[in-house]
Amino acid sequence: MMDHLANTEINSQRIAAVENCFGASGQPLALPGRVLLGEGILTKECRKKPKPRIFFLFNDILVYGSIVINKRKYNSQHIIPLEDVTLETLPDTLQMKNRWMIKTSKKSFVVSAASLTERKEWISHLEECIKHLLTKTGRQPCTEHAAPWIPDKATDICMRCTQTKFSTLTRRHHCRKCGFVVCADCSRQRFLMPRLSPKPLRVCNLCYRQLLAEKNKEGEVDRRQTEPIRSAIQGYEPSSGDDSDKSDDEKAEQWPADTEFYTSAVSWSSFHS
């Protein structure tokens, strides 16, 4: 299908139509060899509540955005390289059925289709494109993925201390490492995770201690590897890079592992053939 549609007039027209719907707020999508394979509306699990989103599957990227006027105007465009995507089928919940998770190194989220058949089609086409790309580039499948954010309504209390109750005045926050819903006291720390952002991100106290321990362990390995070089250089005085001696005695209870967090009759348009 991809070879058949590449560089055809109908494919160019379809891609131009998608670009036109996103307008000036979207990125150019037309590239030599790029093919628009299908499109449809999926329900995306967002922080506040599930929301319909338009999705476009190309042979190398997945594009989605918010629906202003269906088939006419979309905004908040997101572009995901398919080489970075891993899929995971999820069980149904009372709120959402036909669910699966789209996992990437920068962002992971749950979507659901209007029917089981539609979910199978989406996953089948996505997996085919991902396999084709990885074979073409020689890359290995991505193994590190960002944690999906637990929806706000999944809990009324902090998922770390299990004491703080959320209210209008007591805000919910999300740990960027584990995705848990936590209170301000349990997420005062920031940690630099270059894979997610060039700036330090909010993390819960438990994840902060784990990340700090991993960083210190890596630093110790580096020091051991460079020690022979240091001792060979006369007068070498290593500087101290440890500028953090913060400790945290906050409770770090794990949220029950069997809790279902991820929670839609939405129309859909078929894949192009």
Coordinates of C-alpha atoms in Angstrom, one line a residue:
M1 CA 0.0 0.0 0.0
M2 CA 2.8 2.4 0.9
D3 CA 4.7 1.9 -2.3
H4 CA 1.5 2.1 -4.4
L5 CA 0.5 5.4 -2.9
A6 CA 3.9 7.1 -2.7
N7 CA 4.3 10.1 -5.0
T8 CA 0.7 9.9 -6.3
E9 CA -1.5 12.9 -6.9
I10 CA -4.3 11.5 -4.6
N11 CA -1.7 11.1 -1.7
S12 CA -0.5 14.6 -2.2
Q13 CA -4.0 16.0 -2.1
R14 CA -4.8 14.1 1.1
I15 CA -1.7 15.4 2.8
A16 CA -2.4 18.9 1.6
A17 CA -5.9 18.6 3.0
V18 CA -4.6 17.6 6.4
E19 CA -2.1 20.5 6.4
N20 CA -4.9 22.9 5.5
C21 CA -7.1 21.7 8.4
F22 CA -4.3 22.4 10.9
G23 CA -3.6 25.8 9.2
A24 CA -0.7 28.0 10.2
S25 CA -0.5 26.4 13.7
G26 CA 0.6 23.1 12.2
Q27 CA 3.9 21.9 10.8
P28 CA 4.3 21.0 7.1
L29 CA 3.6 17.3 6.6
A30 CA 4.5 16.8 2.9
L31 CA 7.8 15.0 2.3
P32 CA 9.1 12.9 -0.6
G33 CA 8.0 9.3 0.0
R34 CA 5.6 10.1 2.9
V35 CA 2.2 8.4 2.6
L36 CA -1.0 9.1 4.4
L37 CA -2.4 5.7 5.2
G38 CA -5.4 6.4 7.3
E39 CA -7.2 8.7 9.7
G40 CA -9.8 8.5 12.3
I41 CA -11.1 9.8 15.7
L42 CA -9.9 8.1 18.8
T43 CA -10.7 8.9 22.4
K44 CA -7.5 10.0 24.2
E45 CA -7.2 9.6 28.0
C46 CA -6.3 13.2 29.1
R47 CA -5.5 14.5 32.5
K48 CA -8.9 15.9 33.3
K49 CA -11.1 13.5 31.3
P50 CA -11.2 11.4 28.0
K51 CA -11.4 13.6 24.9
P52 CA -11.9 12.9 21.2
R53 CA -8.8 13.5 19.1
I54 CA -8.2 13.3 15.4
F55 CA -5.4 10.9 14.4
F56 CA -3.5 10.6 11.1
L57 CA -1.3 7.6 10.4
F58 CA 1.5 8.2 7.9
N59 CA 4.1 5.6 6.9
D60 CA 6.7 7.3 9.2
I61 CA 4.8 9.4 11.7
L62 CA 1.6 9.6 13.7
V63 CA -0.1 13.0 13.9
Y64 CA -2.9 13.9 16.2
G65 CA -4.7 17.1 17.3
S66 CA -7.7 18.6 18.9
I67 CA -10.9 18.8 16.9
V68 CA -12.4 22.3 16.3
I69 CA -14.6 21.5 13.3
N70 CA -14.3 17.9 12.1
K71 CA -12.9 17.6 8.6
R72 CA -12.3 21.4 8.5
K73 CA -10.3 22.7 11.4
Y74 CA -7.9 21.1 13.9
N75 CA -5.3 22.5 16.3
S76 CA -2.7 21.5 19.0
Q77 CA -0.9 19.4 16.4
H78 CA 1.4 16.6 17.8
I79 CA 3.9 14.7 15.6
I80 CA 5.3 11.3 16.8
P81 CA 8.0 9.5 14.9
L82 CA 6.8 5.9 14.5
E83 CA 10.4 4.6 15.1
D84 CA 9.9 5.7 18.7
V85 CA 6.5 4.0 19.2
T86 CA 5.7 0.9 21.1
L87 CA 2.1 -0.4 21.6
E88 CA 0.5 -2.2 24.5
T89 CA -3.1 -3.5 24.5
L90 CA -5.0 -2.8 27.6
P91 CA -8.1 -4.4 29.2
D92 CA -11.5 -2.6 29.1
T93 CA -12.7 -0.6 32.0
L94 CA -16.2 0.6 32.8
Q95 CA -15.4 4.0 31.4
M96 CA -13.4 3.0 28.3
K97 CA -13.3 0.0 26.0
N98 CA -11.1 -1.1 23.1
R99 CA -8.1 0.6 24.8
W100 CA -4.4 0.5 24.1
M101 CA -1.3 2.5 25.1
I102 CA 0.9 4.4 22.7
K103 CA 4.3 4.5 24.4
T104 CA 7.2 6.7 23.3
S105 CA 10.4 8.0 25.0
K106 CA 8.9 11.4 25.5
K107 CA 5.2 10.8 26.1
S108 CA 2.9 7.8 26.6
F109 CA -0.9 7.9 26.6
V110 CA -3.9 5.7 26.4
V111 CA -6.4 5.8 23.5
S112 CA -9.6 3.8 22.8
A113 CA -11.5 3.1 19.6
A114 CA -15.2 2.9 19.0
S115 CA -15.1 -0.8 18.3
L116 CA -12.8 -3.8 18.7
T117 CA -12.5 -4.0 14.9
E118 CA -11.2 -0.5 14.7
R119 CA -8.7 -1.1 17.5
K120 CA -7.4 -4.1 15.6
E121 CA -7.0 -2.1 12.4
W122 CA -5.2 0.7 14.1
I123 CA -2.8 -1.6 15.9
S124 CA -2.2 -3.7 12.8
H125 CA -1.4 -0.8 10.6
L126 CA 0.8 0.9 13.3
E127 CA 2.8 -2.3 13.9
E128 CA 3.3 -2.8 10.1
C129 CA 4.6 0.7 9.7
I130 CA 6.9 0.5 12.8
K131 CA 8.3 -2.9 11.6
H132 CA 9.0 -1.5 8.1
L133 CA 10.8 1.6 9.5
L134 CA 12.9 -0.4 11.9
T135 CA 13.9 -2.8 9.2
K136 CA 14.7 0.1 6.9
T137 CA 16.8 2.0 9.4
G138 CA 18.4 -1.0 11.2
R139 CA 17.3 0.5 14.6
Q140 CA 16.2 -1.6 17.5
P141 CA 12.8 -1.1 19.1
C142 CA 12.6 1.6 21.8
T143 CA 12.9 0.2 25.3
E144 CA 12.7 3.3 27.4
H145 CA 9.3 4.9 27.6
A146 CA 7.8 7.9 29.4
A147 CA 5.3 7.0 32.1
P148 CA 1.6 7.8 31.2
W149 CA 0.0 10.3 33.6
I150 CA -2.6 8.9 35.9
P151 CA -5.9 10.8 35.3
D152 CA -6.8 13.4 38.0
K153 CA -10.1 11.7 38.8
A154 CA -8.5 8.4 39.5
T155 CA -7.7 9.4 43.0
D156 CA -8.9 11.9 45.6
I157 CA -5.8 11.6 47.7
C158 CA -2.0 11.8 47.1
M159 CA -0.8 8.5 45.7
R160 CA 2.5 8.7 47.6
C161 CA 1.7 9.9 51.2
T162 CA -1.9 8.7 51.0
Q163 CA -2.7 11.4 53.5
T164 CA -3.3 14.6 51.6
K165 CA -6.8 15.0 50.2
F166 CA -7.1 17.1 47.1
S167 CA -9.5 20.0 46.9
T168 CA -10.0 23.3 45.2
L169 CA -7.2 24.7 47.2
T170 CA -5.0 21.6 47.3
R171 CA -3.8 21.0 43.8
R172 CA -2.9 17.8 42.1
H173 CA 0.5 17.4 40.5
H174 CA 2.1 14.7 38.4
C175 CA 5.4 13.1 38.8
R176 CA 7.2 13.1 35.4
K177 CA 9.0 9.8 36.2
C178 CA 6.2 7.5 37.4
G179 CA 3.1 9.5 36.4
F180 CA 1.4 9.3 39.8
V181 CA -0.9 12.0 41.1
V182 CA 0.8 13.6 44.1
C183 CA 0.5 16.6 46.4
A184 CA 2.9 19.5 46.5
D185 CA 4.7 18.3 49.6
C186 CA 5.4 14.9 48.0
S187 CA 6.7 16.5 44.8
R188 CA 8.9 19.4 45.7
Q189 CA 12.0 18.1 44.0
R190 CA 13.1 18.7 40.4
F191 CA 15.4 16.4 38.4
L192 CA 16.9 16.8 35.0
M193 CA 15.8 14.0 32.6
P194 CA 17.3 15.0 29.2
R195 CA 15.2 12.3 27.4
L196 CA 12.0 14.2 28.4
S197 CA 13.1 17.9 28.6
P198 CA 16.1 20.1 28.7
K199 CA 14.8 21.6 32.0
P200 CA 14.5 19.9 35.4
L201 CA 11.1 18.4 35.8
R202 CA 8.8 17.8 38.9
V203 CA 9.2 14.4 40.4
C204 CA 7.8 12.7 43.5
N205 CA 10.1 12.2 46.5
L206 CA 10.4 8.4 45.9
C207 CA 11.4 8.8 42.3
Y208 CA 13.8 11.6 43.2
R209 CA 15.7 9.4 45.6
Q210 CA 15.8 6.6 43.0
L211 CA 17.0 9.0 40.3
L212 CA 19.6 10.5 42.6
A213 CA 20.9 7.1 43.6
E214 CA 21.2 6.1 40.0
K215 CA 23.1 9.3 39.2
N216 CA 25.4 8.8 42.1
K217 CA 26.0 5.2 41.1
E218 CA 26.9 6.3 37.6
G219 CA 29.2 9.0 39.0
E220 CA 31.0 6.4 41.1
V221 CA 31.5 4.2 38.1
D222 CA 32.9 7.1 36.2
R223 CA 35.3 8.0 39.0
R224 CA 36.6 4.5 39.2
Q225 CA 37.2 4.4 35.5
T226 CA 39.1 7.8 35.5
E227 CA 41.0 7.2 38.8
P228 CA 44.1 5.6 37.0
I229 CA 44.2 8.7 34.7
R230 CA 44.0 11.1 37.7
S231 CA 46.8 9.3 39.6
A232 CA 49.0 9.4 36.6
I233 CA 48.7 13.2 36.3
Q234 CA 50.9 14.9 38.9
G235 CA 49.2 17.6 40.9
Y236 CA 45.7 16.7 39.8
E237 CA 43.0 17.9 42.2
P238 CA 39.5 16.7 41.4
S239 CA 36.8 19.2 42.3
S240 CA 33.7 18.2 44.2
G241 CA 30.6 17.8 42.1
D242 CA 28.3 16.8 44.9
D243 CA 26.2 19.9 45.6
S244 CA 23.1 18.1 46.9
D245 CA 22.9 16.5 50.3
K246 CA 19.1 16.8 50.7
S247 CA 17.4 14.0 52.5
D248 CA 13.7 13.1 52.6
D249 CA 11.9 11.2 55.2
E250 CA 8.5 11.5 53.5
K251 CA 6.5 8.3 53.3
A252 CA 6.9 6.4 50.1
E253 CA 4.1 3.9 50.1
Q254 CA 3.5 2.2 46.8
W255 CA 0.0 2.6 45.2
P256 CA -1.7 -0.9 45.0
A257 CA -0.4 -2.6 41.9
D258 CA -3.7 -4.0 40.8
T259 CA -5.5 -0.7 40.7
E260 CA -7.1 0.2 37.3
F261 CA -6.4 3.9 36.5
Y262 CA -7.0 4.2 32.8
T263 CA -10.5 4.8 31.8
S264 CA -16.3 6.9 24.6
A265 CA -18.7 6.1 21.4
V266 CA -16.8 8.0 18.7
S267 CA -17.2 7.9 14.9
W268 CA -14.3 6.9 12.8
S269 CA -13.1 7.0 9.2
S270 CA -11.5 4.0 7.5
F271 CA -8.0 3.5 6.4
H272 CA -7.2 4.5 2.8
S273 CA -6.8 1.7 0.3

